[in-house]
Short mmCIF file of C-alpha atoms in Angstrom, two decimals:
data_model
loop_
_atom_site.label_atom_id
_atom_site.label_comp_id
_atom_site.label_asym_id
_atom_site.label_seq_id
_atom_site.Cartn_x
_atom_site.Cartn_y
_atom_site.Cartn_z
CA UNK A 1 120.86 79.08 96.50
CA UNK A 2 118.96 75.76 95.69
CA UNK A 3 116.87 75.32 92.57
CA UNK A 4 114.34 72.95 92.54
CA UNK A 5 113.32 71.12 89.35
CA UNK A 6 109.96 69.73 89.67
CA UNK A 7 108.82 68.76 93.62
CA UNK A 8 110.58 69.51 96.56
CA UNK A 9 110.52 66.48 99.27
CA UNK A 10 110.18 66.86 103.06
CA UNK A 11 113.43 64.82 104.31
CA UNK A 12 113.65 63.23 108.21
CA UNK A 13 116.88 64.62 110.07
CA UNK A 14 117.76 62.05 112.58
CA UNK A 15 121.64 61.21 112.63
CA UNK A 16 122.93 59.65 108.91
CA UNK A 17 124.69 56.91 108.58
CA UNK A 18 122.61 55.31 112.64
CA UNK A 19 119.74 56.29 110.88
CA UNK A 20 118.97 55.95 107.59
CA UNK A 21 117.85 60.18 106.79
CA UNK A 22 119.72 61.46 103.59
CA UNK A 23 118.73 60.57 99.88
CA UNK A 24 122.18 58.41 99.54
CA UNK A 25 120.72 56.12 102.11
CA UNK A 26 117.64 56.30 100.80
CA UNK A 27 116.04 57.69 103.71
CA UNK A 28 112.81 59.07 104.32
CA UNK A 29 111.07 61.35 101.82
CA UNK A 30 107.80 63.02 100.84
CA UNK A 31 106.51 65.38 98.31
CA UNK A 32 105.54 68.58 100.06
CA UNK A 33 101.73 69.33 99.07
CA UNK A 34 101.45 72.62 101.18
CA UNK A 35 98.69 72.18 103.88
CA UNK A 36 99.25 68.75 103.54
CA UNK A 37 101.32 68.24 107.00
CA UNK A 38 101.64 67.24 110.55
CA UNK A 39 101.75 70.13 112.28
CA UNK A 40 101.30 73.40 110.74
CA UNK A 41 104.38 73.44 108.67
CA UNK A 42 106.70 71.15 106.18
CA UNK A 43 109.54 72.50 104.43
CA UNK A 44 111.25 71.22 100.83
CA UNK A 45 115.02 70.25 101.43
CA UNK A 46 117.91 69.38 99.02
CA UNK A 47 118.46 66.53 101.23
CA UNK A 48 118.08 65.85 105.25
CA UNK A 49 119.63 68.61 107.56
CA UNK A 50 121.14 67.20 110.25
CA UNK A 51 120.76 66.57 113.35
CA UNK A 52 117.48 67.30 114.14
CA UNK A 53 117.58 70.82 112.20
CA UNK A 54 114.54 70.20 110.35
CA UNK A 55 110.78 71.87 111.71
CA UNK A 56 108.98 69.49 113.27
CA UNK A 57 105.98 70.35 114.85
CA UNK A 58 103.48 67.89 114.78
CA UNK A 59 103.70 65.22 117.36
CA UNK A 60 104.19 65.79 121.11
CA UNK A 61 105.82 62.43 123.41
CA UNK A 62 104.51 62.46 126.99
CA UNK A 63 106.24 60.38 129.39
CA UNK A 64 108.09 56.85 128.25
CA UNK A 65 108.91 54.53 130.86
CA UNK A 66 111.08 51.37 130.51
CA UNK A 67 108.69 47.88 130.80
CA UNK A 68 105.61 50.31 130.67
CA UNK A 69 104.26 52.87 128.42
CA UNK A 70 104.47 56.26 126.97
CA UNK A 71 101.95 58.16 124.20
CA UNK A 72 101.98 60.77 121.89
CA UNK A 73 99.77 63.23 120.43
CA UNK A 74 99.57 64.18 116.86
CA UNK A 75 98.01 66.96 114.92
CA UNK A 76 97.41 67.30 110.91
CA UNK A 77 96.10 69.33 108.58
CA UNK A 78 94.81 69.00 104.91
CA UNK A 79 93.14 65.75 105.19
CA UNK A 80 89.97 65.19 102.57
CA UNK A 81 88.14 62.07 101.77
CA UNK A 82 90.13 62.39 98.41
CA UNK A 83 93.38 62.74 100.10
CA UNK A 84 93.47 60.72 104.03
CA UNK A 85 95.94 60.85 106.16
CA UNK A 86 97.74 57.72 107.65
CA UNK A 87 100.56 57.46 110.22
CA UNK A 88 103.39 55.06 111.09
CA UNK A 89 105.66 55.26 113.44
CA UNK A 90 109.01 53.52 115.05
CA UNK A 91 111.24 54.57 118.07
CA UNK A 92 114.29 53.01 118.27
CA UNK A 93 113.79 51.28 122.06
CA UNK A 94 117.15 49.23 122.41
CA UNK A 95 118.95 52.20 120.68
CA UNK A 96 120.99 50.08 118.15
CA UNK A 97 120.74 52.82 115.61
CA UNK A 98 118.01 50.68 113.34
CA UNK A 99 114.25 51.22 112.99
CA UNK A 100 113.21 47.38 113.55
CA UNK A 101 110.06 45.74 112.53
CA UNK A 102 109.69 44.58 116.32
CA UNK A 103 110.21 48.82 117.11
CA UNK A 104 106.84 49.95 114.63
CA UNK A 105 103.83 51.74 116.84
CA UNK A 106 100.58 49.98 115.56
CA UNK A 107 98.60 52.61 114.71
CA UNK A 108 95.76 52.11 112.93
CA UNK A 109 92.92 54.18 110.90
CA UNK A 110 92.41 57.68 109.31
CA UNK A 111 93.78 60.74 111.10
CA UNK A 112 91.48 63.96 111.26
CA UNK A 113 92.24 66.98 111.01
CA UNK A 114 93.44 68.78 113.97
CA UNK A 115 94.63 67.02 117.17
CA UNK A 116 94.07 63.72 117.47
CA UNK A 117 93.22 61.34 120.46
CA UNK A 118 96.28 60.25 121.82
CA UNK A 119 97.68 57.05 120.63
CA UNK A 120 99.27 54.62 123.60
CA UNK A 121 102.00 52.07 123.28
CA UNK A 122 104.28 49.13 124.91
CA UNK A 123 107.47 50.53 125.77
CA UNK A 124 109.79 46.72 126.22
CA UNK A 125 111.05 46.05 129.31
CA UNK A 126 115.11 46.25 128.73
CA UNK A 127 115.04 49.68 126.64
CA UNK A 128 117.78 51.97 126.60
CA UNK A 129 117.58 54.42 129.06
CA UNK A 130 121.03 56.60 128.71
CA UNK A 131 120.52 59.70 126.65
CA UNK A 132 118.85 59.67 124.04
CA UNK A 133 117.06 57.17 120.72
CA UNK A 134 115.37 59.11 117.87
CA UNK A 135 111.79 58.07 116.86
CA UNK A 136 110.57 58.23 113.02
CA UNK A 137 107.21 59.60 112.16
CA UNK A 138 105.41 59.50 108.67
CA UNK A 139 102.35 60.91 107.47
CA UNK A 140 101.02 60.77 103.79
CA UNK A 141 97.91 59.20 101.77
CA UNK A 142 99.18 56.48 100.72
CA UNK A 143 99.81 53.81 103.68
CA UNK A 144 101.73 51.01 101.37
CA UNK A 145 104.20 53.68 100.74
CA UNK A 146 105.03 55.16 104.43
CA UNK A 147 104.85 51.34 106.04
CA UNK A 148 108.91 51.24 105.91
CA UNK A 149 110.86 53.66 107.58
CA UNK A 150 112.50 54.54 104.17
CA UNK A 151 111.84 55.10 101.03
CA UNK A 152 109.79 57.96 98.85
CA UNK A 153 106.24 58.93 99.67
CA UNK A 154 103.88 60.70 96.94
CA UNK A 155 102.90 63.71 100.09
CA UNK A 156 102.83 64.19 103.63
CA UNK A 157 105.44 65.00 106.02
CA UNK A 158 108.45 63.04 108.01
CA UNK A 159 109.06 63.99 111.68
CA UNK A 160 112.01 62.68 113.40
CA UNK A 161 112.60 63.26 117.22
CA UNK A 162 115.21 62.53 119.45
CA UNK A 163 113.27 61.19 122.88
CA UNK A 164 114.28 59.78 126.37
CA UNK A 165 113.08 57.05 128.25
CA UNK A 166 113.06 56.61 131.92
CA UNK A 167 113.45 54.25 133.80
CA UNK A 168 111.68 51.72 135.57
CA UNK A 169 110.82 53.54 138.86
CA UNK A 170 110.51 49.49 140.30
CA UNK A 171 113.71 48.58 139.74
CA UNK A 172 116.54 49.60 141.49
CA UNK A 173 118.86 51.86 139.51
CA UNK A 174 122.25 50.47 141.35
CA UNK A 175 121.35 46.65 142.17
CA UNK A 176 118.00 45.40 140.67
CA UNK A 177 118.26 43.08 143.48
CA UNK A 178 118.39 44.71 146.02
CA UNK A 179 114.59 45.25 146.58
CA UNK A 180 114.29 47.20 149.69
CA UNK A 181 117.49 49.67 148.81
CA UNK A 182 119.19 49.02 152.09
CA UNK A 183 122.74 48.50 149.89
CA UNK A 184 122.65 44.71 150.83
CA UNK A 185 121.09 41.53 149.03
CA UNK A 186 119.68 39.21 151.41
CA UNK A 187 116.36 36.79 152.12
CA UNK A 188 115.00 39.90 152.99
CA UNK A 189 114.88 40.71 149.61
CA UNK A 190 112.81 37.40 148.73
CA UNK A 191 110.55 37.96 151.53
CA UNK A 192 109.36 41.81 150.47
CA UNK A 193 108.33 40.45 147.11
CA UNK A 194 106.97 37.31 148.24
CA UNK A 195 104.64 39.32 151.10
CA UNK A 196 103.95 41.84 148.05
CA UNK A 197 102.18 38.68 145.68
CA UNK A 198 100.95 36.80 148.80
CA UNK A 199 98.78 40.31 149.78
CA UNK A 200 97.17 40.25 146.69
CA UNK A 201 98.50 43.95 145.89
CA UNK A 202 98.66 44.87 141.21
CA UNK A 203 100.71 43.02 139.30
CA UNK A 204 100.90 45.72 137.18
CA UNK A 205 102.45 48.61 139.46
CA UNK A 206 100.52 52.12 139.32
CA UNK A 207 102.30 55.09 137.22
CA UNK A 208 103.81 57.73 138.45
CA UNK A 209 104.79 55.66 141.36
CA UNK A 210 103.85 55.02 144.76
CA UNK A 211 106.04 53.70 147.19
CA UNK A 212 109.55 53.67 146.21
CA UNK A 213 111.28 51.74 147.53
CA UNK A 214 110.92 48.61 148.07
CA UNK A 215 112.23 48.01 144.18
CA UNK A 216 109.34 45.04 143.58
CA UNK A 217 110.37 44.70 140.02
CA UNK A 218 113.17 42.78 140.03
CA UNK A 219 113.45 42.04 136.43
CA UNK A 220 112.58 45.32 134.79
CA UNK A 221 109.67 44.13 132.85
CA UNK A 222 106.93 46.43 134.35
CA UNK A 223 105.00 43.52 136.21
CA UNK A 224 105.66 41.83 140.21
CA UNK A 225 105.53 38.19 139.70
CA UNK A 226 107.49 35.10 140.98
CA UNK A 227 109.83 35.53 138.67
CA UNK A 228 111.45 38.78 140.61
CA UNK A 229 111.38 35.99 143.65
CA UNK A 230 113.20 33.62 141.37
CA UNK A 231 115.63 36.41 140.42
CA UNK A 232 116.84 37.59 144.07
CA UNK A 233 117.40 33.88 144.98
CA UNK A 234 119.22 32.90 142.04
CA UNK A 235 121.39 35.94 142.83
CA UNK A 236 122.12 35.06 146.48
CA UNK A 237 122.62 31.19 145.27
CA UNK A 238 125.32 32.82 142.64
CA UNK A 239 126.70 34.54 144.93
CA UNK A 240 127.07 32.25 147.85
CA UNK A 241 128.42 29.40 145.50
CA UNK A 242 131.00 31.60 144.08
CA UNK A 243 132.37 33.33 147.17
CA UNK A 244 131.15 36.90 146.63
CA UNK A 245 131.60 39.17 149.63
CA UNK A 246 129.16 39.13 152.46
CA UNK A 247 128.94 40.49 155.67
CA UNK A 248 130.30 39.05 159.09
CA UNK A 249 130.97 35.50 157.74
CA UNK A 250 131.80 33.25 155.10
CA UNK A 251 130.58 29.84 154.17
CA UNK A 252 127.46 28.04 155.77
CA UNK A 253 128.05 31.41 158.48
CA UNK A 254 124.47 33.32 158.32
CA UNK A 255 126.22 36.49 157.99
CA UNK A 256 127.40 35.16 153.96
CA UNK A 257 124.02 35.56 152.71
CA UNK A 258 123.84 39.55 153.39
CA UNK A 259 125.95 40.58 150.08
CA UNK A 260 127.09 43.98 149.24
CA UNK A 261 124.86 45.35 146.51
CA UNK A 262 126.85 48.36 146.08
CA UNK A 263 130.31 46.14 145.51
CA UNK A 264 129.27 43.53 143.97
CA UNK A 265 128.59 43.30 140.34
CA UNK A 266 125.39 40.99 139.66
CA UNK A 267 125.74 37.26 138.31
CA UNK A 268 123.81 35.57 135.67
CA UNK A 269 119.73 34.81 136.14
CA UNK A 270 118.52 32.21 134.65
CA UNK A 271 116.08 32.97 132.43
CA UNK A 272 114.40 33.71 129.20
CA UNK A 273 115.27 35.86 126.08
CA UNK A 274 112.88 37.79 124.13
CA UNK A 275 113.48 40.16 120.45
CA UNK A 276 114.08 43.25 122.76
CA UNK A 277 116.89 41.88 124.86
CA UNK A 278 115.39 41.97 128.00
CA UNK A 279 116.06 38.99 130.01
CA UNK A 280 112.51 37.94 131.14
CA UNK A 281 109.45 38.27 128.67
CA UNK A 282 106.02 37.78 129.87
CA UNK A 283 105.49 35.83 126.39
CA UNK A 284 107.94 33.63 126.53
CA UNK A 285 108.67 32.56 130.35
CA UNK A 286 109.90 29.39 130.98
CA UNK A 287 109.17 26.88 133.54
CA UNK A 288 111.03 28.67 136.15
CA UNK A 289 114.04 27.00 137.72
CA UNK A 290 115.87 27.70 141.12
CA UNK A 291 119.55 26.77 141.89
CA UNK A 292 119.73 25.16 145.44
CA UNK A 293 123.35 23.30 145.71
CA UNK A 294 123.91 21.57 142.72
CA UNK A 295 120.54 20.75 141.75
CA UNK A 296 117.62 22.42 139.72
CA UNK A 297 114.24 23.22 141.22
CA UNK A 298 111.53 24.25 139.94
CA UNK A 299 110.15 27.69 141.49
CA UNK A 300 106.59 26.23 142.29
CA UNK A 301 108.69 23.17 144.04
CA UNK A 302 110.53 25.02 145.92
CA UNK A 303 107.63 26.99 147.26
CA UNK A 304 105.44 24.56 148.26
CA UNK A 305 108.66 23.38 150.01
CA UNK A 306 109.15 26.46 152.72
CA UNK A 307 105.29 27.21 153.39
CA UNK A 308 101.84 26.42 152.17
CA UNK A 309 100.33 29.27 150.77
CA UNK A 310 99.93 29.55 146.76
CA UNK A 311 102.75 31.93 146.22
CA UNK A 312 105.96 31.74 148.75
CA UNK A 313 106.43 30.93 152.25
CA UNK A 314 104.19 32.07 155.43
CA UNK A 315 106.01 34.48 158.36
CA UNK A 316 108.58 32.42 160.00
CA UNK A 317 107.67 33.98 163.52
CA UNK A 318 104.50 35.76 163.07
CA UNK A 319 105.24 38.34 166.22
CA UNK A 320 108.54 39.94 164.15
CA UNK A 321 107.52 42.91 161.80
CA UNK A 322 109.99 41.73 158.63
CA UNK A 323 110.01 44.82 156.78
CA UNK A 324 110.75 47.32 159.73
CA UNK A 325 113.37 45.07 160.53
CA UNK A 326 114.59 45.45 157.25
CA UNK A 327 114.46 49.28 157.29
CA UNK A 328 115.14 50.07 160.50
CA UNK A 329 119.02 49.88 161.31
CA UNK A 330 118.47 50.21 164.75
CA UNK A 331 115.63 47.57 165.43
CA UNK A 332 117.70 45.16 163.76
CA UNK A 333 120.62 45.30 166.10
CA UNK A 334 118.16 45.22 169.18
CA UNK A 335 116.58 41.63 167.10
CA UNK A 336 119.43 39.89 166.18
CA UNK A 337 118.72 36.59 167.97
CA UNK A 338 115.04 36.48 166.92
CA UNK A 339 116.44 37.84 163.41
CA UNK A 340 119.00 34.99 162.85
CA UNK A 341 117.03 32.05 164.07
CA UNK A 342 114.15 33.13 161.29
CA UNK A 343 116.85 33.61 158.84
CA UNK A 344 118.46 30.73 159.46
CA UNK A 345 115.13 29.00 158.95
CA UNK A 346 115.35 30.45 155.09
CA UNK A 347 119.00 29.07 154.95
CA UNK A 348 118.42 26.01 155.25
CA UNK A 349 115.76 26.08 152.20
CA UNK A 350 118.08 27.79 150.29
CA UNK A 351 120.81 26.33 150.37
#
């Protein structure tokens, strides 16, 4: 039997000690004011029950995709002009068990009462996407006091959930690399992203998607832009330079830039860091470099280099259909000659 003396307080109930949810760690807490609430119901506790054995009913998550977005819809009750109702929220995206300041929804203004419009948000490129991460929600009147995911709150309600992200869809689950899936990484590869940008198709891929494969998105950040070029030929470079398996050859042999995608473990890209740990950021992209030999040279250079269109190099033989070749086991064995004498062509730029 539990006795309360004075208030009882609404508690979160994702896992304690990951997340900070009982009193000891000073987790989460609100007054109950009945009708005051997300949802239609919040329940005094002793302390949190764990794991996720409180009722929460308040907020539903639609989809949330790796290096795009997801949304969720909430509903409250109780809300006066004496007594509004304010939301934050966090979801732990790179699933280190902490509700960073980098991890808080912006959501701003009053909530009404009753469903509200959903509210949209960035989901960084580089989140975890192996079971599950919990998300924090608080509602009360008082925004100073629910703007941390801790700490006591005067009324209102905390909702934790435990919620999955997906993945990418345009990036290959077993070899981001490997852009056209065909379990190899070759200048194939380079050539279906660089025909993608030089046909003017969205940089910003369409959700659900369309198309699958080729994987365009080489770096996982929900966007097709040189950089997933950059990323495919820094990979072959690596791979070439360090004697990874290829097929049918080894050295300067044409047959050492088609390398296993399914056997080989992928090498270092250079490139840039941002707070979520992804390893390109929109924000912060360098000026892109590409390894050719033992020299560095910049993307753009490089370019300009094998053709003369603004992004990447024109056909090499304008008659040969690239990406059916690519596809299409049996075409390529009927093309070889044409095949290697074009791919030789992008050997010699590369390395």
């Amino acid at each position: 039997i539990n006795i309360f003396l004075g208030e009882g307080f609404d508690f979160g109930d994702a896992p304690d000690p990951l997340y900070a949810s009982k009193s000891d760690s000073n987790g989460p807490r609100h007054k109950v004011i009945q009708g005051f609430s997300l949802g239609d119901t919040v329940t005094a506790d002793p302390d949190a029950r764990l794991i996720d054995e409180d009722l929460d009913d308040g907020v539903t998550f639609t989809s949330i995709i790796s290096g795009f977005t997801g949304s969720m819809t909430l509903t409250a009750q109780g809300i006066t002009l004496a007594r509004p109702g304010f939301v934050s929220a966090w979801i732990d995206f790179n699933g280190n068990g902490i509700f960073e300041a980098s991890e808080k929804i912006n959501i701003s203004g009053r909530l009404v009462n009753g469903t509200n419009t959903p509210i949209t948000f960035a989901v960084p490129a580089g989140s975890k996407t192996t079971g599950t991460v919990a998300a924090r929600i608080r509602f009360g009147s008082d925004q100073v006091a629910i703007a941390s995911p801790t700490g006591e709150a005067p009324d209102g309600e905390v909702e934790d959930y435990l919620v999955t992200i997906q993945s990418n869809p345009y990036t290959n689950p077993t070899n981001r690399f490997d852009v056209n899936g065909d379990t190899f990484v070759s200048p194939i590869d380079v050539l279906q992203v660089v025909n993608y940008l030089n046909n003017g198709l969205p940089t910003r891929p369409p959700i659900p998607p369309t198309g699958v494969p080729p994987y365009y998105d080489v770096d996982g950040d929900g966007f097709i832009s040189p950089l997933d070029v950059l990323g495919v030929i820094n990979y072959i470079n690596g791979r070439s330079s360090g004697g990874g398996e290829g097929e049918g050859g080894s050295g300067s042999d044409l047959g050492s830039s088609w390398i296993s995608a399914a056997s080989s473990a992928a090498p270092a890209v250079e490139s840039a860091s941002n707070s979520t740990g992804s390893e390109f950021s929109n924000a912060t992209r360098p000026s892109s470099q590409l390894r050719t030999g033992s020299t560095a040279t910049s993307l753009d250079s490089y370019l300009a280099s094998i053709g003369s269109q603004d992004i990447g190099p024109a056909m090499f033989v304008d008659s040969i259909d690239w990406i059916s070749m690519a596809d299409d086991n049996a075409e390529k064995s009927s093309s070889d000659a044409m095949l290697g004498t074009a791919l030789e062509d992008v050997l010699n730029d590369l390395f």
